[in-house]
Amino acid sequence: GCSVGYTLDLDGKTCIDVDECTDGCTCNGQVGCSASCENVPGSFQCGCSDGFMVAADQRNCVDLNECVNDQHKCTCQDTECQATCENTEGSYVCGCSAGFMLYQDGITCIDDDECTSGPCDPNAACLNTPGSFTCVCNTWNTGDVLNCTGTGLQSGTEHGLELRKDGRVLSR
């Protein structure tokens, strides 16, 4: 007889390789995954579509979690940013920490310019910072940075108030 993966040729003497890939569906693909089969001498190997990997049974394809061991391409332009990765069936979705937004490429987090929405009082300047913003009351104005008032500050000194995205005053 012949070893596993081989069959006796018509001459009755020679063992030839069995092409398991053409002798029925050896690799079983799951939903969203097309398994491929490659015949190798005496055996076969299954392959899977991007986002999937061959399961322990060496026949089925299972989801590849790209978010584990940084196998994803989620990234940030700023060091203050934290890119996140959420695994999906056959792929992944990137996300960004507060104050950042996903760029059109779907993988890069860029600064969200909060100043474009006018969060500060009209008597204050808004300064965009990576992941946040700062409101600074104009000279001669005091009060909280969302409601600067004209009660007058000491001349020429910088008495601005800084506000984080969460609305907390950082410094006076």
Coordinates of N, CA and C in Angstrom, one line a residue:
G1 N 0.8 -1.2 0.0 CA 0.0 0.0 0.0 C 0.9 1.3 0.0
C2 N 0.2 2.3 -0.1 CA 0.8 3.6 -0.2 C 0.6 4.4 1.1
S3 N 1.4 5.4 1.4 CA 1.3 6.2 2.5 C 0.1 7.1 2.4
V4 N -0.3 7.7 3.5 CA -1.5 8.6 3.5 C -1.1 9.8 2.6
G5 N -2.1 10.2 1.7 CA -1.9 11.3 0.8 C -1.4 10.8 -0.6
Y6 N -1.2 9.5 -0.7 CA -0.8 8.9 -2.0 C -1.8 7.7 -2.3
T7 N -1.8 7.4 -3.6 CA -2.7 6.3 -4.1 C -1.9 5.5 -5.1
L8 N -2.3 4.3 -5.2 CA -1.6 3.4 -6.2 C -1.9 3.8 -7.6
D9 N -0.9 4.0 -8.4 CA -1.1 4.3 -9.8 C -1.7 3.1 -10.6
L10 N -2.2 3.4 -11.8 CA -2.8 2.3 -12.6 C -1.8 1.2 -12.9
D11 N -0.5 1.4 -12.8 CA 0.5 0.3 -13.1 C 0.5 -0.6 -11.9
G12 N -0.2 -0.3 -10.8 CA -0.2 -1.2 -9.6 C 1.1 -1.2 -8.8
K13 N 2.1 -0.4 -9.2 CA 3.4 -0.4 -8.5 C 3.8 0.9 -7.9
T14 N 3.4 2.0 -8.6 CA 3.8 3.3 -8.2 C 2.8 4.0 -7.4
C15 N 3.3 4.7 -6.3 CA 2.4 5.5 -5.5 C 2.4 6.9 -6.0
I16 N 1.3 7.5 -6.3 CA 1.2 8.9 -6.8 C 0.5 9.8 -5.8
D17 N 0.8 11.0 -5.8 CA 0.2 12.0 -4.9 C -1.3 12.1 -5.2
V18 N -2.1 12.2 -4.1 CA -3.5 12.4 -4.3 C -3.7 14.0 -4.2
D19 N -4.4 14.5 -5.2 CA -4.7 16.0 -5.1 C -6.0 16.2 -4.3
E20 N -5.8 16.3 -3.0 CA -6.9 16.5 -2.1 C -7.8 17.7 -2.4
C21 N -7.2 18.7 -3.1 CA -8.0 19.9 -3.4 C -9.0 19.6 -4.5
T22 N -8.8 18.7 -5.4 CA -9.7 18.4 -6.4 C -10.6 17.2 -6.1
D23 N -10.2 16.5 -5.1 CA -11.0 15.3 -4.6 C -12.0 15.7 -3.6
G24 N -12.8 16.7 -3.8 CA -13.8 17.2 -2.9 C -13.3 18.4 -2.2
C25 N -14.2 19.0 -1.5 CA -13.9 20.3 -0.8 C -13.2 20.0 0.6
T26 N -11.8 20.1 0.5 CA -11.1 19.7 1.7 C -11.0 20.9 2.7
C27 N -10.9 22.1 2.2 CA -10.8 23.3 3.0 C -12.2 23.9 3.1
N28 N -12.8 24.0 4.3 CA -14.2 24.5 4.4 C -14.2 26.0 4.8
G29 N -14.6 26.8 3.9 CA -14.7 28.3 4.1 C -15.9 28.6 5.0
Q30 N -15.7 29.6 5.8 CA -16.9 30.1 6.6 C -17.4 31.3 6.0
V31 N -18.6 31.8 6.5 CA -19.2 33.0 5.9 C -18.2 34.2 5.9
G32 N -18.1 34.9 4.8 CA -17.2 36.0 4.7 C -15.8 35.6 4.5
C33 N -15.5 34.3 4.3 CA -14.1 33.9 4.1 C -14.1 32.8 3.0
S34 N -13.3 33.0 2.0 CA -13.2 32.0 1.0 C -11.8 31.3 1.2
A35 N -12.0 30.0 1.6 CA -10.8 29.2 1.9 C -10.2 28.8 0.5
S36 N -8.9 28.7 0.4 CA -8.3 28.2 -0.8 C -7.5 26.9 -0.4
C37 N -7.3 26.1 -1.3 CA -6.6 24.8 -1.1 C -5.4 24.7 -2.0
E38 N -4.3 24.3 -1.4 CA -3.1 24.1 -2.2 C -2.6 22.7 -1.9
N39 N -2.5 21.9 -3.0 CA -2.0 20.6 -2.9 C -0.5 20.6 -2.7
V40 N 0.0 19.8 -1.8 CA 1.4 19.6 -1.5 C 1.6 18.1 -1.5
P41 N 2.8 17.6 -1.8 CA 3.1 16.2 -1.8 C 2.6 15.5 -0.6
G42 N 1.6 14.6 -0.8 CA 1.1 13.8 0.3 C 0.1 14.5 1.2
S43 N -0.2 15.7 0.9 CA -1.1 16.4 1.8 C -1.7 17.6 1.1
F44 N -2.2 18.6 1.9 CA -2.7 19.8 1.3 C -2.6 20.9 2.4
Q45 N -2.7 22.2 2.0 CA -2.7 23.3 2.9 C -3.8 24.2 2.5
C46 N -4.6 24.7 3.5 CA -5.6 25.6 3.3 C -5.1 27.1 3.5
G47 N -5.7 28.0 2.8 CA -5.4 29.4 2.9 C -6.7 30.2 3.1
C48 N -6.6 31.4 3.6 CA -7.8 32.2 3.9 C -7.6 33.6 3.3
S49 N -8.7 34.2 3.2 CA -8.8 35.6 2.7 C -8.1 36.5 3.7
D50 N -7.8 37.7 3.3 CA -7.3 38.7 4.2 C -8.2 38.9 5.4
G51 N -7.7 39.0 6.6 CA -8.6 39.2 7.8 C -9.0 37.9 8.4
F52 N -8.6 36.8 7.9 CA -8.9 35.5 8.4 C -7.6 34.7 8.5
M53 N -7.6 33.6 9.3 CA -6.5 32.7 9.4 C -7.0 31.3 9.5
V54 N -6.1 30.4 9.2 CA -6.5 29.0 9.2 C -6.6 28.6 10.7
A55 N -7.7 27.9 11.0 CA -8.0 27.5 12.4 C -7.1 26.3 12.7
A56 N -7.2 25.9 14.0 CA -6.4 24.8 14.5 C -6.6 23.5 13.8
D57 N -7.8 23.3 13.2 CA -8.2 22.1 12.5 C -7.5 22.0 11.1
Q58 N -6.8 23.1 10.8 CA -6.1 23.3 9.5 C -7.0 23.2 8.3
R59 N -8.4 23.3 8.5 CA -9.3 23.2 7.4 C -10.2 24.4 7.3
N60 N -10.5 25.0 8.4 CA -11.5 26.1 8.4 C -10.8 27.5 8.6
C61 N -11.4 28.5 8.2 CA -10.9 29.9 8.4 C -11.6 30.5 9.6
V62 N -10.9 31.2 10.4 CA -11.5 32.0 11.5 C -11.0 33.4 11.5
D63 N -11.7 34.3 12.1 CA -11.4 35.7 12.1 C -10.0 35.9 12.7
L64 N -9.2 36.8 12.1 CA -7.9 37.2 12.6 C -8.1 38.5 13.4
N65 N -7.8 38.5 14.6 CA -8.0 39.7 15.4 C -6.7 40.6 15.2
E66 N -6.8 41.5 14.3 CA -5.7 42.4 14.0 C -5.4 43.4 15.1
C67 N -6.3 43.6 16.1 CA -6.1 44.5 17.2 C -5.1 43.9 18.2
V68 N -4.9 42.6 18.2 CA -4.0 42.0 19.1 C -2.6 42.1 18.5
N69 N -1.6 42.3 19.4 CA -0.2 42.4 19.0 C 0.1 43.5 17.9
D70 N -0.7 44.5 17.9 CA -0.6 45.6 16.9 C -0.4 45.2 15.5
Q71 N -1.3 44.3 15.0 CA -1.3 43.9 13.6 C -2.2 44.8 12.8
H72 N -2.6 46.0 13.3 CA -3.4 46.9 12.6 C -2.6 48.1 12.2
K73 N -3.2 49.0 11.4 CA -2.5 50.2 11.0 C -3.0 51.5 11.6
C74 N -3.8 51.4 12.7 CA -4.3 52.6 13.3 C -3.2 53.4 13.9
T75 N -3.1 54.7 13.6 CA -2.0 55.5 14.1 C -2.5 57.0 14.3
C76 N -1.6 57.7 15.0 CA -1.9 59.1 15.3 C -0.8 60.0 14.8
Q77 N -1.2 61.3 14.4 CA -0.2 62.3 14.0 C 0.4 63.0 15.2
D78 N -0.2 63.0 16.3 CA 0.3 63.7 17.5 C 0.6 62.7 18.6
T79 N 1.6 63.0 19.4 CA 2.0 62.1 20.5 C 0.9 62.2 21.6
E80 N 0.1 63.2 21.7 CA -0.9 63.3 22.7 C -2.1 62.4 22.4
C81 N -2.2 61.9 21.2 CA -3.3 61.1 20.7 C -3.1 59.6 21.0
Q82 N -4.2 58.9 21.2 CA -4.2 57.5 21.4 C -5.2 56.9 20.4
A83 N -4.6 56.1 19.4 CA -5.4 55.4 18.4 C -6.0 54.1 19.0
T84 N -7.2 53.8 18.7 CA -7.8 52.6 19.2 C -8.1 51.7 18.0
C85 N -8.2 50.4 18.3 CA -8.5 49.4 17.3 C -9.7 48.5 17.8
E86 N -10.7 48.4 17.0 CA -11.8 47.5 17.3 C -11.9 46.4 16.3
N87 N -11.8 45.1 16.7 CA -11.8 44.0 15.7 C -13.3 43.9 15.2
T88 N -13.4 43.6 13.9 CA -14.6 43.2 13.3 C -14.4 41.9 12.5
E89 N -15.4 41.3 12.0 CA -15.3 40.0 11.3 C -14.5 40.3 10.0
G90 N -13.3 39.8 9.9 CA -12.5 39.9 8.7 C -11.8 41.2 8.6
S91 N -11.9 42.1 9.6 CA -11.2 43.4 9.4 C -11.1 44.0 10.8
Y92 N -11.0 45.4 10.8 CA -11.0 46.1 12.1 C -11.3 47.6 11.8
V93 N -11.7 48.3 12.8 CA -12.1 49.7 12.7 C -11.2 50.5 13.6
C94 N -10.7 51.6 13.2 CA -9.8 52.5 14.0 C -10.7 53.6 14.7
G95 N -10.2 54.0 15.8 CA -10.9 55.1 16.5 C -9.8 56.0 17.2
C96 N -10.2 57.1 17.7 CA -9.3 58.1 18.2 C -9.7 58.5 19.6
S97 N -8.8 58.9 20.4 CA -9.0 59.5 21.8 C -9.7 60.8 21.6
A98 N -10.3 61.3 22.7 CA -11.1 62.6 22.7 C -10.2 63.7 22.2
G99 N -10.8 64.6 21.4 CA -10.0 65.7 20.9 C -9.4 65.4 19.5
F100 N -9.5 64.2 19.1 CA -8.9 63.8 17.8 C -10.0 63.1 17.0
M101 N -9.9 63.1 15.6 CA -10.8 62.5 14.8 C -10.1 61.7 13.7
L102 N -10.9 60.8 13.1 CA -10.3 59.9 12.1 C -10.2 60.6 10.8
Y103 N -9.1 60.6 10.2 CA -8.9 61.2 8.9 C -9.6 60.4 7.8
Q104 N -9.7 60.9 6.6 CA -10.4 60.2 5.5 C -9.8 58.8 5.2
D105 N -8.5 58.6 5.5 CA -8.0 57.3 5.2 C -8.5 56.2 6.1
G106 N -9.2 56.5 7.1 CA -9.8 55.5 8.0 C -8.9 54.9 9.0
I107 N -7.6 55.3 9.0 CA -6.6 54.7 9.9 C -5.8 55.7 10.7
T108 N -5.8 57.0 10.3 CA -5.0 58.0 10.9 C -5.8 59.0 11.8
C109 N -5.4 59.2 13.0 CA -6.1 60.1 13.9 C -5.4 61.5 13.8
I110 N -6.2 62.5 13.5 CA -5.7 63.9 13.4 C -6.4 64.8 14.5
D111 N -5.8 65.9 14.8 CA -6.4 66.8 15.7 C -7.7 67.3 15.3
D112 N -8.7 67.4 16.2 CA -10.0 68.0 15.9 C -9.9 69.4 16.3
D113 N -10.0 70.4 15.4 CA -9.9 71.8 15.7 C -11.2 72.2 16.4
E114 N -11.2 72.2 17.7 CA -12.5 72.5 18.5 C -12.8 74.0 18.3
C115 N -11.8 74.8 18.0 CA -12.1 76.3 17.9 C -13.0 76.6 16.7
T116 N -13.2 75.7 15.7 CA -14.1 76.0 14.6 C -15.5 76.0 15.1
S117 N -15.8 75.4 16.2 CA -17.2 75.5 16.7 C -17.5 76.6 17.7
G118 N -16.5 77.5 17.9 CA -16.6 78.7 18.7 C -17.0 78.4 20.2
P119 N -16.2 77.6 20.9 CA -16.5 77.3 22.3 C -16.2 78.4 23.3
C120 N -15.5 79.4 22.9 CA -15.1 80.5 23.8 C -16.0 81.7 23.7
D121 N -16.0 82.5 24.7 CA -16.7 83.8 24.8 C -16.2 84.7 23.6
P122 N -17.1 85.5 23.0 CA -16.6 86.4 22.0 C -15.5 87.4 22.4
N123 N -15.4 87.6 23.7 CA -14.3 88.4 24.3 C -13.0 87.6 24.6
A124 N -13.0 86.4 24.1 CA -11.8 85.5 24.3 C -11.3 85.0 23.0
A125 N -10.0 84.6 23.0 CA -9.4 84.0 21.9 C -9.4 82.5 22.1
C126 N -9.6 81.8 21.0 CA -9.6 80.3 21.1 C -8.3 79.8 20.5
L127 N -7.5 79.1 21.2 CA -6.2 78.5 20.7 C -6.4 77.0 20.6
N128 N -6.3 76.5 19.4 CA -6.4 75.0 19.3 C -5.0 74.4 19.7
T129 N -5.1 73.4 20.5 CA -4.0 72.6 20.9 C -4.2 71.1 20.6
P130 N -3.2 70.3 20.5 CA -3.4 68.9 20.1 C -4.3 68.2 21.1
G131 N -5.5 67.8 20.6 CA -6.5 67.1 21.4 C -7.3 68.0 22.3
S132 N -7.2 69.3 22.3 CA -7.9 70.1 23.1 C -8.0 71.6 22.6
F133 N -8.3 72.5 23.4 CA -8.2 73.9 23.1 C -8.0 74.7 24.3
T134 N -7.7 76.0 24.2 CA -7.5 76.9 25.3 C -8.2 78.2 24.9
C135 N -9.0 78.7 25.9 CA -9.7 80.0 25.7 C -8.9 81.0 26.6
V136 N -8.6 82.1 26.1 CA -7.9 83.2 26.8 C -8.7 84.4 26.7
C137 N -9.1 85.0 27.8 CA -9.9 86.2 27.8 C -9.0 87.4 27.3
N138 N -9.5 88.2 26.4 CA -8.8 89.3 25.9 C -8.4 90.3 27.0
T139 N -7.3 91.1 26.8 CA -6.9 92.0 27.8 C -8.0 92.9 28.3
W140 N -8.0 93.2 29.5 CA -9.1 94.0 30.2 C -10.4 93.2 30.4
N141 N -10.3 91.9 30.3 CA -11.5 91.1 30.6 C -11.2 90.1 31.6
T142 N -12.1 89.9 32.5 CA -11.9 88.8 33.5 C -13.1 87.9 33.5
G143 N -13.2 87.0 34.4 CA -14.3 86.1 34.5 C -13.9 84.8 34.0
D144 N -14.9 83.9 33.9 CA -14.5 82.6 33.4 C -14.4 82.7 31.9
V145 N -13.7 81.8 31.3 CA -13.3 82.0 29.9 C -14.5 81.8 28.9
L146 N -15.6 81.3 29.4 CA -16.8 81.2 28.5 C -17.6 82.5 28.6
N147 N -17.4 83.3 29.7 CA -18.1 84.5 29.9 C -17.2 85.6 30.4
C148 N -16.3 86.1 29.5 CA -15.4 87.1 29.8 C -16.1 88.4 30.0
T149 N -15.8 89.2 31.1 CA -16.5 90.4 31.3 C -15.5 91.6 31.3
G150 N -16.0 92.8 31.1 CA -15.1 93.9 31.0 C -14.9 94.6 32.3
T151 N -14.5 93.9 33.4 CA -14.3 94.6 34.6 C -12.9 95.1 34.8
G152 N -12.0 94.8 33.8 CA -10.7 95.4 33.8 C -9.7 94.6 34.6
L153 N -8.6 94.3 33.9 CA -7.5 93.6 34.6 C -6.3 94.6 34.7
Q154 N -5.3 94.2 35.5 CA -4.1 95.0 35.6 C -3.6 95.3 34.2
S155 N -3.2 96.5 33.9 CA -2.8 96.8 32.5 C -1.6 96.0 32.1
G156 N -1.7 95.5 30.9 CA -0.5 94.8 30.2 C -0.2 93.4 30.8
T157 N -0.8 93.0 31.8 CA -0.4 91.7 32.3 C -1.3 90.6 31.7
E158 N -0.8 89.4 31.7 CA -1.5 88.3 31.1 C -2.3 87.6 32.1
H159 N -3.6 87.8 32.2 CA -4.4 87.1 33.1 C -5.5 86.2 32.4
G160 N -5.0 85.5 31.5 CA -5.9 84.6 30.7 C -6.3 83.4 31.5
L161 N -7.4 82.8 31.3 CA -7.8 81.6 31.9 C -7.7 80.5 30.8
E162 N -7.3 79.3 31.2 CA -7.2 78.2 30.2 C -8.3 77.2 30.5
L163 N -9.0 76.8 29.5 CA -10.1 75.8 29.7 C -9.8 74.5 28.9
R164 N -9.9 73.4 29.6 CA -9.7 72.1 28.9 C -11.0 71.8 28.2
K165 N -10.9 70.8 27.3 CA -12.1 70.3 26.5 C -13.3 70.0 27.4
D166 N -13.0 69.4 28.6 CA -14.0 69.0 29.5 C -14.6 70.2 30.3
G167 N -14.1 71.4 30.0 CA -14.7 72.6 30.6 C -14.0 73.0 31.9
R168 N -13.1 72.3 32.4 CA -12.4 72.7 33.6 C -11.4 73.8 33.4
V169 N -11.3 74.7 34.3 CA -10.3 75.8 34.2 C -9.0 75.2 34.7
L170 N -7.9 75.3 33.8 CA -6.6 74.8 34.2 C -5.8 75.7 35.0
S171 N -5.8 77.0 34.7 CA -4.9 77.9 35.4 C -5.5 79.3 35.3
R172 N -5.0 80.1 36.2 CA -5.4 81.6 36.2 C -4.2 82.4 36.1

